[in-house]
Amino acid sequence: EVQLVQSGAEVKKPGESLKISCKGSGYNFAGYWIGWVRQMPGKDLEWMGMIYPGDSDTRYSPSFQGQVTMSADKSINTAYLQWTSLKASDSAMYYCARQGQWEPPSDWGQGTLVSV
Amino acid sequence: QSVLTQPPSTSGTPGQRVTISCSGRSSNIGSNTMTWYQQVPGGAPKLLISRNSQRPSGVPARFSGSQSGTSASLTIRGLQSEDDATYYCATWDDSLNAPVFGGGTKLTVL
């Protein structure tokens, strides 16, 4: 069974840094893209970008380019999303999800709530 | 403003059939297959339909999807109280080179 387990909720102050994680199991983690999706309170889903853990090839949505950094460590089946200087507007639920290169996400993590 | 357009809300009574629409353009729905998700309050999106009409194991057969031109729809037959949720459509957009989502349709089971 494909599972994506994300790190727990975070409460941070503006200007602080943050790195959240997403650990995959039940499939060849290195062989599938991991996408990140933001959902602000009461709002719809926004695709932030994706990373291919096999070679760390990364594609960012223009809206999030330069705002966040995606990384992955295939040796421990884990992908990461990080910020160097959080803003209040970064407060949201963040989901990781397995996806094909030209397809929407399929399997989703449980989400990580970030409060700034 | 979402790239794909869905009605914000709809409703139905138990046992009824409900259809949720999703419209886009030639670069997204017109060129690629559709995906549908269900999200209950406090939960993560759950895959309902992929590649227009494929249901993952565990998704009841009363959920079905269809696509025609630049529009798509999700149909739920035999509505049940546990179907009370928000439904999102999604597909790949060849111009944006990214997946795009609808704004979500809140289904209320009366």
mmCIF file with all atom_site columns, C-alpha atoms in Angstrom:
data_model
loop_
_atom_site.group_PDB
_atom_site.id
_atom_site.type_symbol
_atom_site.label_atom_id
_atom_site.label_alt_id
_atom_site.label_comp_id
_atom_site.label_asym_id
_atom_site.label_entity_id
_atom_site.label_seq_id
_atom_site.pdbx_PDB_ins_code
_atom_site.Cartn_x
_atom_site.Cartn_y
_atom_site.Cartn_z
_atom_site.occupancy
_atom_site.B_iso_or_equiv
_atom_site.pdbx_formal_charge
_atom_site.auth_seq_id
_atom_site.auth_comp_id
_atom_site.auth_asym_id
_atom_site.auth_atom_id
_atom_site.pdbx_PDB_model_num
ATOM 1   C CA . GLU A 1 1   ? 0.000   0.000  0.000   1.00 0.00 ? 1   GLU A CA 1
ATOM 2   C CA . VAL A 1 2   ? 1.323   3.421  -0.992  1.00 0.00 ? 2   VAL A CA 1
ATOM 3   C CA . GLN A 1 3   ? 1.716   5.673  2.044   1.00 0.00 ? 3   GLN A CA 1
ATOM 4   C CA . LEU A 1 4   ? 3.011   9.203  2.422   1.00 0.00 ? 4   LEU A CA 1
ATOM 5   C CA . VAL A 1 5   ? 3.497   10.305 6.027   1.00 0.00 ? 5   VAL A CA 1
ATOM 6   C CA . GLN A 1 6   ? 4.197   13.962 6.692   1.00 0.00 ? 6   GLN A CA 1
ATOM 7   C CA . SER A 1 7   ? 5.804   15.656 9.666   1.00 0.00 ? 7   SER A CA 1
ATOM 8   C CA . GLY A 1 8   ? 3.677   17.275 12.348  1.00 0.00 ? 8   GLY A CA 1
ATOM 9   C CA . ALA A 1 9   ? 2.113   20.702 12.650  1.00 0.00 ? 9   ALA A CA 1
ATOM 10  C CA . GLU A 1 10  ? 4.448   23.670 13.093  1.00 0.00 ? 10  GLU A CA 1
ATOM 11  C CA . VAL A 1 11  ? 4.000   27.055 14.779  1.00 0.00 ? 11  VAL A CA 1
ATOM 12  C CA . LYS A 1 12  ? 6.616   29.584 13.757  1.00 0.00 ? 12  LYS A CA 1
ATOM 13  C CA . LYS A 1 13  ? 7.302   33.313 13.925  1.00 0.00 ? 13  LYS A CA 1
ATOM 14  C CA . PRO A 1 14  ? 7.725   35.531 10.857  1.00 0.00 ? 14  PRO A CA 1
ATOM 15  C CA . GLY A 1 15  ? 11.301  35.443 9.612   1.00 0.00 ? 15  GLY A CA 1
ATOM 16  C CA . GLU A 1 16  ? 12.029  31.966 10.965  1.00 0.00 ? 16  GLU A CA 1
ATOM 17  C CA . SER A 1 17  ? 13.063  29.052 8.777   1.00 0.00 ? 17  SER A CA 1
ATOM 18  C CA . LEU A 1 18  ? 11.233  25.772 8.432   1.00 0.00 ? 18  LEU A CA 1
ATOM 19  C CA . LYS A 1 19  ? 11.670  22.391 6.770   1.00 0.00 ? 19  LYS A CA 1
ATOM 20  C CA . ILE A 1 20  ? 8.802   19.896 6.632   1.00 0.00 ? 20  ILE A CA 1
ATOM 21  C CA . SER A 1 21  ? 9.078   16.304 5.482   1.00 0.00 ? 21  SER A CA 1
ATOM 22  C CA . CYS A 1 22  ? 7.188   13.615 3.610   1.00 0.00 ? 22  CYS A CA 1
ATOM 23  C CA . LYS A 1 23  ? 8.213   9.969  3.930   1.00 0.00 ? 23  LYS A CA 1
ATOM 24  C CA . GLY A 1 24  ? 7.041   7.493  1.345   1.00 0.00 ? 24  GLY A CA 1
ATOM 25  C CA . SER A 1 25  ? 6.573   3.745  1.643   1.00 0.00 ? 25  SER A CA 1
ATOM 26  C CA . GLY A 1 26  ? 4.968   0.871  -0.233  1.00 0.00 ? 26  GLY A CA 1
ATOM 27  C CA . TYR A 1 27  ? 6.423   1.767  -3.634  1.00 0.00 ? 27  TYR A CA 1
ATOM 28  C CA . ASN A 1 28  ? 9.660   2.675  -5.432  1.00 0.00 ? 28  ASN A CA 1
ATOM 29  C CA . PHE A 1 29  ? 10.057  6.158  -3.912  1.00 0.00 ? 29  PHE A CA 1
ATOM 30  C CA . ALA A 1 30  ? 12.885  7.167  -6.254  1.00 0.00 ? 30  ALA A CA 1
ATOM 31  C CA . GLY A 1 31  ? 10.828  6.354  -9.336  1.00 0.00 ? 31  GLY A CA 1
ATOM 32  C CA . TYR A 1 32  ? 7.871   8.700  -8.882  1.00 0.00 ? 32  TYR A CA 1
ATOM 33  C CA . TRP A 1 33  ? 7.584   12.473 -8.657  1.00 0.00 ? 33  TRP A CA 1
ATOM 34  C CA . ILE A 1 34  ? 6.542   14.004 -5.345  1.00 0.00 ? 34  ILE A CA 1
ATOM 35  C CA . GLY A 1 35  ? 4.394   17.099 -5.692  1.00 0.00 ? 35  GLY A CA 1
ATOM 36  C CA . TRP A 1 36  ? 3.638   19.705 -3.042  1.00 0.00 ? 36  TRP A CA 1
ATOM 37  C CA . VAL A 1 37  ? 0.224   21.360 -2.803  1.00 0.00 ? 37  VAL A CA 1
ATOM 38  C CA . ARG A 1 38  ? -0.803  24.322 -0.649  1.00 0.00 ? 38  ARG A CA 1
ATOM 39  C CA . GLN A 1 39  ? -4.290  24.777 0.742   1.00 0.00 ? 39  GLN A CA 1
ATOM 40  C CA . MET A 1 40  ? -4.918  28.013 2.570   1.00 0.00 ? 40  MET A CA 1
ATOM 41  C CA . PRO A 1 41  ? -7.761  28.042 5.124   1.00 0.00 ? 41  PRO A CA 1
ATOM 42  C CA . GLY A 1 42  ? -11.079 27.579 3.361   1.00 0.00 ? 42  GLY A CA 1
ATOM 43  C CA . LYS A 1 43  ? -9.450  27.815 -0.053  1.00 0.00 ? 43  LYS A CA 1
ATOM 44  C CA . ASP A 1 44  ? -8.760  25.505 -2.952  1.00 0.00 ? 44  ASP A CA 1
ATOM 45  C CA . LEU A 1 45  ? -5.683  23.526 -3.929  1.00 0.00 ? 45  LEU A CA 1
ATOM 46  C CA . GLU A 1 46  ? -2.564  25.212 -5.347  1.00 0.00 ? 46  GLU A CA 1
ATOM 47  C CA . TRP A 1 47  ? 0.222   23.165 -6.922  1.00 0.00 ? 47  TRP A CA 1
ATOM 48  C CA . MET A 1 48  ? 3.619   24.418 -5.768  1.00 0.00 ? 48  MET A CA 1
ATOM 49  C CA . GLY A 1 49  ? 5.931   22.172 -7.736  1.00 0.00 ? 49  GLY A CA 1
ATOM 50  C CA . MET A 1 50  ? 7.406   18.701 -7.787  1.00 0.00 ? 50  MET A CA 1
ATOM 51  C CA . ILE A 1 51  ? 10.644  16.811 -7.325  1.00 0.00 ? 51  ILE A CA 1
ATOM 52  C CA . TYR A 1 52  ? 11.873  13.518 -8.749  1.00 0.00 ? 52  TYR A CA 1
ATOM 53  C CA . PRO A 1 53  ? 13.727  11.782 -5.891  1.00 0.00 ? 53  PRO A CA 1
ATOM 54  C CA . GLY A 1 54  ? 15.683  9.602  -8.295  1.00 0.00 ? 54  GLY A CA 1
ATOM 55  C CA . ASP A 1 55  ? 17.828  12.509 -9.500  1.00 0.00 ? 55  ASP A CA 1
ATOM 56  C CA . SER A 1 56  ? 16.358  15.508 -7.568  1.00 0.00 ? 56  SER A CA 1
ATOM 57  C CA . ASP A 1 57  ? 15.091  17.094 -10.791 1.00 0.00 ? 57  ASP A CA 1
ATOM 58  C CA . THR A 1 58  ? 12.783  19.856 -9.529  1.00 0.00 ? 58  THR A CA 1
ATOM 59  C CA . ARG A 1 59  ? 10.061  21.878 -11.228 1.00 0.00 ? 59  ARG A CA 1
ATOM 60  C CA . TYR A 1 60  ? 8.493   24.881 -9.483  1.00 0.00 ? 60  TYR A CA 1
ATOM 61  C CA . SER A 1 61  ? 5.245   26.645 -10.190 1.00 0.00 ? 61  SER A CA 1
ATOM 62  C CA . PRO A 1 62  ? 6.093   30.274 -11.113 1.00 0.00 ? 62  PRO A CA 1
ATOM 63  C CA . SER A 1 63  ? 3.991   31.400 -8.149  1.00 0.00 ? 63  SER A CA 1
ATOM 64  C CA . PHE A 1 64  ? 6.301   29.585 -5.729  1.00 0.00 ? 64  PHE A CA 1
ATOM 65  C CA . GLN A 1 65  ? 9.663   29.826 -7.509  1.00 0.00 ? 65  GLN A CA 1
ATOM 66  C CA . GLY A 1 66  ? 12.120  31.496 -5.158  1.00 0.00 ? 66  GLY A CA 1
ATOM 67  C CA . GLN A 1 67  ? 9.706   31.284 -2.223  1.00 0.00 ? 67  GLN A CA 1
ATOM 68  C CA . VAL A 1 68  ? 10.364  27.671 -1.232  1.00 0.00 ? 68  VAL A CA 1
ATOM 69  C CA . THR A 1 69  ? 12.936  24.950 -1.844  1.00 0.00 ? 69  THR A CA 1
ATOM 70  C CA . MET A 1 70  ? 12.121  21.317 -2.536  1.00 0.00 ? 70  MET A CA 1
ATOM 71  C CA . SER A 1 71  ? 14.607  18.554 -1.882  1.00 0.00 ? 71  SER A CA 1
ATOM 72  C CA . ALA A 1 72  ? 14.663  14.794 -1.457  1.00 0.00 ? 72  ALA A CA 1
ATOM 73  C CA . ASP A 1 73  ? 16.825  12.055 0.068   1.00 0.00 ? 73  ASP A CA 1
ATOM 74  C CA . LYS A 1 74  ? 16.085  8.840  -1.767  1.00 0.00 ? 74  LYS A CA 1
ATOM 75  C CA . SER A 1 75  ? 18.199  6.832  0.682   1.00 0.00 ? 75  SER A CA 1
ATOM 76  C CA . ILE A 1 76  ? 15.550  7.400  3.346   1.00 0.00 ? 76  ILE A CA 1
ATOM 77  C CA . ASN A 1 77  ? 12.530  7.768  1.033   1.00 0.00 ? 77  ASN A CA 1
ATOM 78  C CA . THR A 1 78  ? 11.892  11.328 2.193   1.00 0.00 ? 78  THR A CA 1
ATOM 79  C CA . ALA A 1 79  ? 11.053  14.570 0.431   1.00 0.00 ? 79  ALA A CA 1
ATOM 80  C CA . TYR A 1 80  ? 11.284  18.023 1.991   1.00 0.00 ? 80  TYR A CA 1
ATOM 81  C CA . LEU A 1 81  ? 9.786   21.474 1.580   1.00 0.00 ? 81  LEU A CA 1
ATOM 82  C CA . GLN A 1 82  ? 11.602  24.373 3.173   1.00 0.00 ? 82  GLN A CA 1
ATOM 83  C CA . TRP A 1 83  ? 11.390  28.093 3.752   1.00 0.00 ? 83  TRP A CA 1
ATOM 84  C CA . THR A 1 84  ? 14.271  30.367 4.774   1.00 0.00 ? 84  THR A CA 1
ATOM 85  C CA . SER A 1 85  ? 12.146  33.271 6.021   1.00 0.00 ? 85  SER A CA 1
ATOM 86  C CA . LEU A 1 86  ? 8.493   32.590 6.761   1.00 0.00 ? 86  LEU A CA 1
ATOM 87  C CA . LYS A 1 87  ? 5.742   35.157 6.326   1.00 0.00 ? 87  LYS A CA 1
ATOM 88  C CA . ALA A 1 88  ? 2.285   35.223 7.865   1.00 0.00 ? 88  ALA A CA 1
ATOM 89  C CA . SER A 1 89  ? 0.899   34.547 4.389   1.00 0.00 ? 89  SER A CA 1
ATOM 90  C CA . ASP A 1 90  ? 2.667   31.149 4.408   1.00 0.00 ? 90  ASP A CA 1
ATOM 91  C CA . SER A 1 91  ? 0.143   29.917 6.997   1.00 0.00 ? 91  SER A CA 1
ATOM 92  C CA . ALA A 1 92  ? -1.614  27.004 5.324   1.00 0.00 ? 92  ALA A CA 1
ATOM 93  C CA . MET A 1 93  ? -1.946  23.247 5.090   1.00 0.00 ? 93  MET A CA 1
ATOM 94  C CA . TYR A 1 94  ? 0.763   21.697 2.932   1.00 0.00 ? 94  TYR A CA 1
ATOM 95  C CA . TYR A 1 95  ? 0.293   18.324 1.275   1.00 0.00 ? 95  TYR A CA 1
ATOM 96  C CA . CYS A 1 96  ? 2.802   16.107 -0.430  1.00 0.00 ? 96  CYS A CA 1
ATOM 97  C CA . ALA A 1 97  ? 1.494   13.719 -3.055  1.00 0.00 ? 97  ALA A CA 1
ATOM 98  C CA . ARG A 1 98  ? 2.814   11.130 -5.450  1.00 0.00 ? 98  ARG A CA 1
ATOM 99  C CA . GLN A 1 99  ? 2.284   12.074 -9.067  1.00 0.00 ? 99  GLN A CA 1
ATOM 100 C CA . GLY A 1 100 ? 3.210   11.147 -12.599 1.00 0.00 ? 100 GLY A CA 1
ATOM 101 C CA . GLN A 1 101 ? 5.303   13.587 -14.597 1.00 0.00 ? 101 GLN A CA 1
ATOM 102 C CA . TRP A 1 102 ? 2.339   14.789 -16.669 1.00 0.00 ? 102 TRP A CA 1
ATOM 103 C CA . GLU A 1 103 ? -0.509  13.918 -14.359 1.00 0.00 ? 103 GLU A CA 1
ATOM 104 C CA . PRO A 1 104 ? -2.184  15.389 -11.279 1.00 0.00 ? 104 PRO A CA 1
ATOM 105 C CA . PRO A 1 105 ? -1.308  13.881 -7.901  1.00 0.00 ? 105 PRO A CA 1
ATOM 106 C CA . SER A 1 106 ? -2.743  10.499 -7.003  1.00 0.00 ? 106 SER A CA 1
ATOM 107 C CA . ASP A 1 107 ? -1.721  9.436  -3.477  1.00 0.00 ? 107 ASP A CA 1
ATOM 108 C CA . TRP A 1 108 ? -1.646  12.141 -0.807  1.00 0.00 ? 108 TRP A CA 1
ATOM 109 C CA . GLY A 1 109 ? -0.010  12.611 2.565   1.00 0.00 ? 109 GLY A CA 1
ATOM 110 C CA . GLN A 1 110 ? -2.097  13.607 5.550   1.00 0.00 ? 110 GLN A CA 1
ATOM 111 C CA . GLY A 1 111 ? -0.923  17.218 5.391   1.00 0.00 ? 111 GLY A CA 1
ATOM 112 C CA . THR A 1 112 ? 1.269   19.455 7.565   1.00 0.00 ? 112 THR A CA 1
ATOM 113 C CA . LEU A 1 113 ? -0.334  22.551 9.063   1.00 0.00 ? 113 LEU A CA 1
ATOM 114 C CA . VAL A 1 114 ? 2.018   25.518 9.170   1.00 0.00 ? 114 VAL A CA 1
ATOM 115 C CA . SER A 1 115 ? 1.012   28.503 11.310  1.00 0.00 ? 115 SER A CA 1
ATOM 116 C CA . VAL A 1 116 ? 3.104   31.667 11.138  1.00 0.00 ? 116 VAL A CA 1
ATOM 117 C CA . GLN B 2 1   ? -9.265  32.279 -9.629  1.00 0.00 ? 1   GLN B CA 1
ATOM 118 C CA . SER B 2 2   ? -8.888  28.586 -10.400 1.00 0.00 ? 2   SER B CA 1
ATOM 119 C CA . VAL B 2 3   ? -7.901  27.433 -13.894 1.00 0.00 ? 3   VAL B CA 1
ATOM 120 C CA . LEU B 2 4   ? -10.763 24.911 -13.989 1.00 0.00 ? 4   LEU B CA 1
ATOM 121 C CA . THR B 2 5   ? -14.318 26.074 -13.239 1.00 0.00 ? 5   THR B CA 1
ATOM 122 C CA . GLN B 2 6   ? -16.638 24.188 -10.921 1.00 0.00 ? 6   GLN B CA 1
ATOM 123 C CA . PRO B 2 7   ? -19.926 25.245 -9.333  1.00 0.00 ? 7   PRO B CA 1
ATOM 124 C CA . PRO B 2 8   ? -19.227 26.248 -5.720  1.00 0.00 ? 8   PRO B CA 1
ATOM 125 C CA . SER B 2 9   ? -21.992 24.123 -4.262  1.00 0.00 ? 9   SER B CA 1
ATOM 126 C CA . THR B 2 10  ? -24.667 21.547 -4.935  1.00 0.00 ? 10  THR B CA 1
ATOM 127 C CA . SER B 2 11  ? -26.955 19.361 -2.883  1.00 0.00 ? 11  SER B CA 1
ATOM 128 C CA . GLY B 2 12  ? -29.010 16.212 -2.996  1.00 0.00 ? 12  GLY B CA 1
ATOM 129 C CA . THR B 2 13  ? -30.988 13.827 -0.860  1.00 0.00 ? 13  THR B CA 1
ATOM 130 C CA . PRO B 2 14  ? -30.001 10.240 -0.043  1.00 0.00 ? 14  PRO B CA 1
ATOM 131 C CA . GLY B 2 15  ? -30.512 7.930  -3.000  1.00 0.00 ? 15  GLY B CA 1
ATOM 132 C CA . GLN B 2 16  ? -30.453 10.702 -5.588  1.00 0.00 ? 16  GLN B CA 1
ATOM 133 C CA . ARG B 2 17  ? -28.028 11.150 -8.463  1.00 0.00 ? 17  ARG B CA 1
ATOM 134 C CA . VAL B 2 18  ? -25.815 14.224 -8.466  1.00 0.00 ? 18  VAL B CA 1
ATOM 135 C CA . THR B 2 19  ? -23.548 15.507 -11.222 1.00 0.00 ? 19  THR B CA 1
ATOM 136 C CA . ILE B 2 20  ? -20.692 17.960 -10.688 1.00 0.00 ? 20  ILE B CA 1
ATOM 137 C CA . SER B 2 21  ? -19.318 19.768 -13.716 1.00 0.00 ? 21  SER B CA 1
ATOM 138 C CA . CYS B 2 22  ? -15.829 21.028 -14.476 1.00 0.00 ? 22  CYS B CA 1
ATOM 139 C CA . SER B 2 23  ? -14.938 23.220 -17.427 1.00 0.00 ? 23  SER B CA 1
ATOM 140 C CA . GLY B 2 24  ? -11.577 24.222 -18.822 1.00 0.00 ? 24  GLY B CA 1
ATOM 141 C CA . ARG B 2 25  ? -9.843  24.819 -22.122 1.00 0.00 ? 25  ARG B CA 1
ATOM 142 C CA . SER B 2 26  ? -8.089  23.034 -24.924 1.00 0.00 ? 26  SER B CA 1
ATOM 143 C CA . SER B 2 27  ? -4.707  23.116 -23.152 1.00 0.00 ? 27  SER B CA 1
ATOM 144 C CA . ASN B 2 28  ? -5.989  21.221 -20.138 1.00 0.00 ? 28  ASN B CA 1
ATOM 145 C CA . ILE B 2 29  ? -9.254  19.230 -20.244 1.00 0.00 ? 29  ILE B CA 1
ATOM 146 C CA . GLY B 2 30  ? -9.219  19.282 -24.038 1.00 0.00 ? 30  GLY B CA 1
ATOM 147 C CA . SER B 2 31  ? -5.835  17.553 -24.151 1.00 0.00 ? 31  SER B CA 1
ATOM 148 C CA . ASN B 2 32  ? -5.522  15.415 -21.042 1.00 0.00 ? 32  ASN B CA 1
ATOM 149 C CA . THR B 2 33  ? -7.454  13.017 -18.856 1.00 0.00 ? 33  THR B CA 1
ATOM 150 C CA . MET B 2 34  ? -9.375  14.041 -15.768 1.00 0.00 ? 34  MET B CA 1
ATOM 151 C CA . THR B 2 35  ? -8.840  13.328 -12.110 1.00 0.00 ? 35  THR B CA 1
ATOM 152 C CA . TRP B 2 36  ? -11.376 13.810 -9.323  1.00 0.00 ? 36  TRP B CA 1
ATOM 153 C CA . TYR B 2 37  ? -10.796 14.051 -5.570  1.00 0.00 ? 37  TYR B CA 1
ATOM 154 C CA . GLN B 2 38  ? -13.014 13.984 -2.517  1.00 0.00 ? 38  GLN B CA 1
ATOM 155 C CA . GLN B 2 39  ? -12.052 16.018 0.535   1.00 0.00 ? 39  GLN B CA 1
ATOM 156 C CA . VAL B 2 40  ? -13.939 15.755 3.795   1.00 0.00 ? 40  VAL B CA 1
ATOM 157 C CA . PRO B 2 41  ? -13.529 18.521 6.405   1.00 0.00 ? 41  PRO B CA 1
ATOM 158 C CA . GLY B 2 42  ? -10.199 18.184 8.165   1.00 0.00 ? 42  GLY B CA 1
ATOM 159 C CA . GLY B 2 43  ? -8.982  15.523 5.760   1.00 0.00 ? 43  GLY B CA 1
ATOM 160 C CA . ALA B 2 44  ? -6.587  15.277 2.850   1.00 0.00 ? 44  ALA B CA 1
ATOM 161 C CA . PRO B 2 45  ? -7.845  15.006 -0.723  1.00 0.00 ? 45  PRO B CA 1
ATOM 162 C CA . LYS B 2 46  ? -8.617  11.410 -1.646  1.00 0.00 ? 46  LYS B CA 1
ATOM 163 C CA . LEU B 2 47  ? -8.361  10.106 -5.193  1.00 0.00 ? 47  LEU B CA 1
ATOM 164 C CA . LEU B 2 48  ? -11.779 9.151  -6.560  1.00 0.00 ? 48  LEU B CA 1
ATOM 165 C CA . ILE B 2 49  ? -11.301 8.957  -10.304 1.00 0.00 ? 49  ILE B CA 1
ATOM 166 C CA . SER B 2 50  ? -8.192  9.029  -12.486 1.00 0.00 ? 50  SER B CA 1
ATOM 167 C CA . ARG B 2 51  ? -7.731  8.959  -16.262 1.00 0.00 ? 51  ARG B CA 1
ATOM 168 C CA . ASN B 2 52  ? -11.354 10.072 -16.774 1.00 0.00 ? 52  ASN B CA 1
ATOM 169 C CA . SER B 2 53  ? -13.090 7.024  -15.404 1.00 0.00 ? 53  SER B CA 1
ATOM 170 C CA . GLN B 2 54  ? -10.747 4.725  -13.499 1.00 0.00 ? 54  GLN B CA 1
ATOM 171 C CA . ARG B 2 55  ? -11.610 4.115  -9.857  1.00 0.00 ? 55  ARG B CA 1
ATOM 172 C CA . PRO B 2 56  ? -8.913  3.054  -7.380  1.00 0.00 ? 56  PRO B CA 1
ATOM 173 C CA . SER B 2 57  ? -9.707  -0.020 -5.358  1.00 0.00 ? 57  SER B CA 1
ATOM 174 C CA . GLY B 2 58  ? -12.028 0.865  -2.499  1.00 0.00 ? 58  GLY B CA 1
ATOM 175 C CA . VAL B 2 59  ? -13.914 3.604  -4.351  1.00 0.00 ? 59  VAL B CA 1
ATOM 176 C CA . PRO B 2 60  ? -17.537 2.519  -4.866  1.00 0.00 ? 60  PRO B CA 1
ATOM 177 C CA . ALA B 2 61  ? -18.840 1.994  -8.385  1.00 0.00 ? 61  ALA B CA 1
ATOM 178 C CA . ARG B 2 62  ? -21.512 4.639  -7.814  1.00 0.00 ? 62  ARG B CA 1
ATOM 179 C CA . PHE B 2 63  ? -18.808 7.230  -8.492  1.00 0.00 ? 63  PHE B CA 1
ATOM 180 C CA . SER B 2 64  ? -18.146 7.717  -12.203 1.00 0.00 ? 64  SER B CA 1
ATOM 181 C CA . GLY B 2 65  ? -16.456 10.266 -14.413 1.00 0.00 ? 65  GLY B CA 1
ATOM 182 C CA . SER B 2 66  ? -16.801 11.403 -17.987 1.00 0.00 ? 66  SER B CA 1
ATOM 183 C CA . GLN B 2 67  ? -15.178 13.924 -20.294 1.00 0.00 ? 67  GLN B CA 1
ATOM 184 C CA . SER B 2 68  ? -16.221 15.615 -23.526 1.00 0.00 ? 68  SER B CA 1
ATOM 185 C CA . GLY B 2 69  ? -14.258 18.319 -25.273 1.00 0.00 ? 69  GLY B CA 1
ATOM 186 C CA . THR B 2 70  ? -13.199 20.918 -22.709 1.00 0.00 ? 70  THR B CA 1
ATOM 187 C CA . SER B 2 71  ? -15.677 19.810 -20.038 1.00 0.00 ? 71  SER B CA 1
ATOM 188 C CA . ALA B 2 72  ? -15.865 16.937 -17.604 1.00 0.00 ? 72  ALA B CA 1
ATOM 189 C CA . SER B 2 73  ? -18.258 15.696 -14.976 1.00 0.00 ? 73  SER B CA 1
ATOM 190 C CA . LEU B 2 74  ? -18.378 13.535 -11.896 1.00 0.00 ? 74  LEU B CA 1
ATOM 191 C CA . THR B 2 75  ? -21.590 11.620 -11.248 1.00 0.00 ? 75  THR B CA 1
ATOM 192 C CA . ILE B 2 76  ? -22.527 10.138 -7.906  1.00 0.00 ? 76  ILE B CA 1
ATOM 193 C CA . ARG B 2 77  ? -25.406 7.671  -7.977  1.00 0.00 ? 77  ARG B CA 1
ATOM 194 C CA . GLY B 2 78  ? -27.322 6.521  -4.918  1.00 0.00 ? 78  GLY B CA 1
ATOM 195 C CA . LEU B 2 79  ? -26.146 9.460  -2.823  1.00 0.00 ? 79  LEU B CA 1
ATOM 196 C CA . GLN B 2 80  ? -25.209 8.598  0.765   1.00 0.00 ? 80  GLN B CA 1
ATOM 197 C CA . SER B 2 81  ? -24.705 10.783 3.820   1.00 0.00 ? 81  SER B CA 1
ATOM 198 C CA . GLU B 2 82  ? -20.967 10.040 3.835   1.00 0.00 ? 82  GLU B CA 1
ATOM 199 C CA . ASP B 2 83  ? -20.686 11.659 0.385   1.00 0.00 ? 83  ASP B CA 1
ATOM 200 C CA . ASP B 2 84  ? -21.100 15.042 2.083   1.00 0.00 ? 84  ASP B CA 1
ATOM 201 C CA . ALA B 2 85  ? -17.729 16.565 1.121   1.00 0.00 ? 85  ALA B CA 1
ATOM 202 C CA . THR B 2 86  ? -15.955 18.907 -1.283  1.00 0.00 ? 86  THR B CA 1
ATOM 203 C CA . TYR B 2 87  ? -15.072 17.547 -4.718  1.00 0.00 ? 87  TYR B CA 1
ATOM 204 C CA . TYR B 2 88  ? -12.205 18.827 -6.858  1.00 0.00 ? 88  TYR B CA 1
ATOM 205 C CA . CYS B 2 89  ? -11.457 18.213 -10.516 1.00 0.00 ? 89  CYS B CA 1
ATOM 206 C CA . ALA B 2 90  ? -7.888  18.284 -11.812 1.00 0.00 ? 90  ALA B CA 1
ATOM 207 C CA . THR B 2 91  ? -5.896  17.641 -14.951 1.00 0.00 ? 91  THR B CA 1
ATOM 208 C CA . TRP B 2 92  ? -2.561  18.499 -16.542 1.00 0.00 ? 92  TRP B CA 1
ATOM 209 C CA . ASP B 2 93  ? -2.231  21.775 -18.420 1.00 0.00 ? 93  ASP B CA 1
ATOM 210 C CA . ASP B 2 94  ? 0.075   21.636 -21.446 1.00 0.00 ? 94  ASP B CA 1
ATOM 211 C CA . SER B 2 95  ? 0.532   25.431 -21.562 1.00 0.00 ? 95  SER B CA 1
ATOM 212 C CA . LEU B 2 96  ? 1.337   25.849 -17.875 1.00 0.00 ? 96  LEU B CA 1
ATOM 213 C CA . ASN B 2 97  ? 3.254   22.555 -17.754 1.00 0.00 ? 97  ASN B CA 1
ATOM 214 C CA . ALA B 2 98  ? 1.622   21.887 -14.406 1.00 0.00 ? 98  ALA B CA 1
ATOM 215 C CA . PRO B 2 99  ? -1.420  20.176 -12.918 1.00 0.00 ? 99  PRO B CA 1
ATOM 216 C CA . VAL B 2 100 ? -4.395  22.499 -12.479 1.00 0.00 ? 100 VAL B CA 1
ATOM 217 C CA . PHE B 2 101 ? -7.330  22.241 -10.131 1.00 0.00 ? 101 PHE B CA 1
ATOM 218 C CA . GLY B 2 102 ? -10.919 23.377 -10.004 1.00 0.00 ? 102 GLY B CA 1
ATOM 219 C CA . GLY B 2 103 ? -12.105 25.558 -7.142  1.00 0.00 ? 103 GLY B CA 1
ATOM 220 C CA . GLY B 2 104 ? -14.025 22.704 -5.571  1.00 0.00 ? 104 GLY B CA 1
ATOM 221 C CA . THR B 2 105 ? -17.748 21.919 -5.267  1.00 0.00 ? 105 THR B CA 1
ATOM 222 C CA . LYS B 2 106 ? -19.232 21.530 -1.797  1.00 0.00 ? 106 LYS B CA 1
ATOM 223 C CA . LEU B 2 107 ? -21.793 18.722 -1.905  1.00 0.00 ? 107 LEU B CA 1
ATOM 224 C CA . THR B 2 108 ? -24.362 18.795 0.871   1.00 0.00 ? 108 THR B CA 1
ATOM 225 C CA . VAL B 2 109 ? -26.409 15.673 1.467   1.00 0.00 ? 109 VAL B CA 1
ATOM 226 C CA . LEU B 2 110 ? -29.718 16.914 2.849   1.00 0.00 ? 110 LEU B CA 1
#
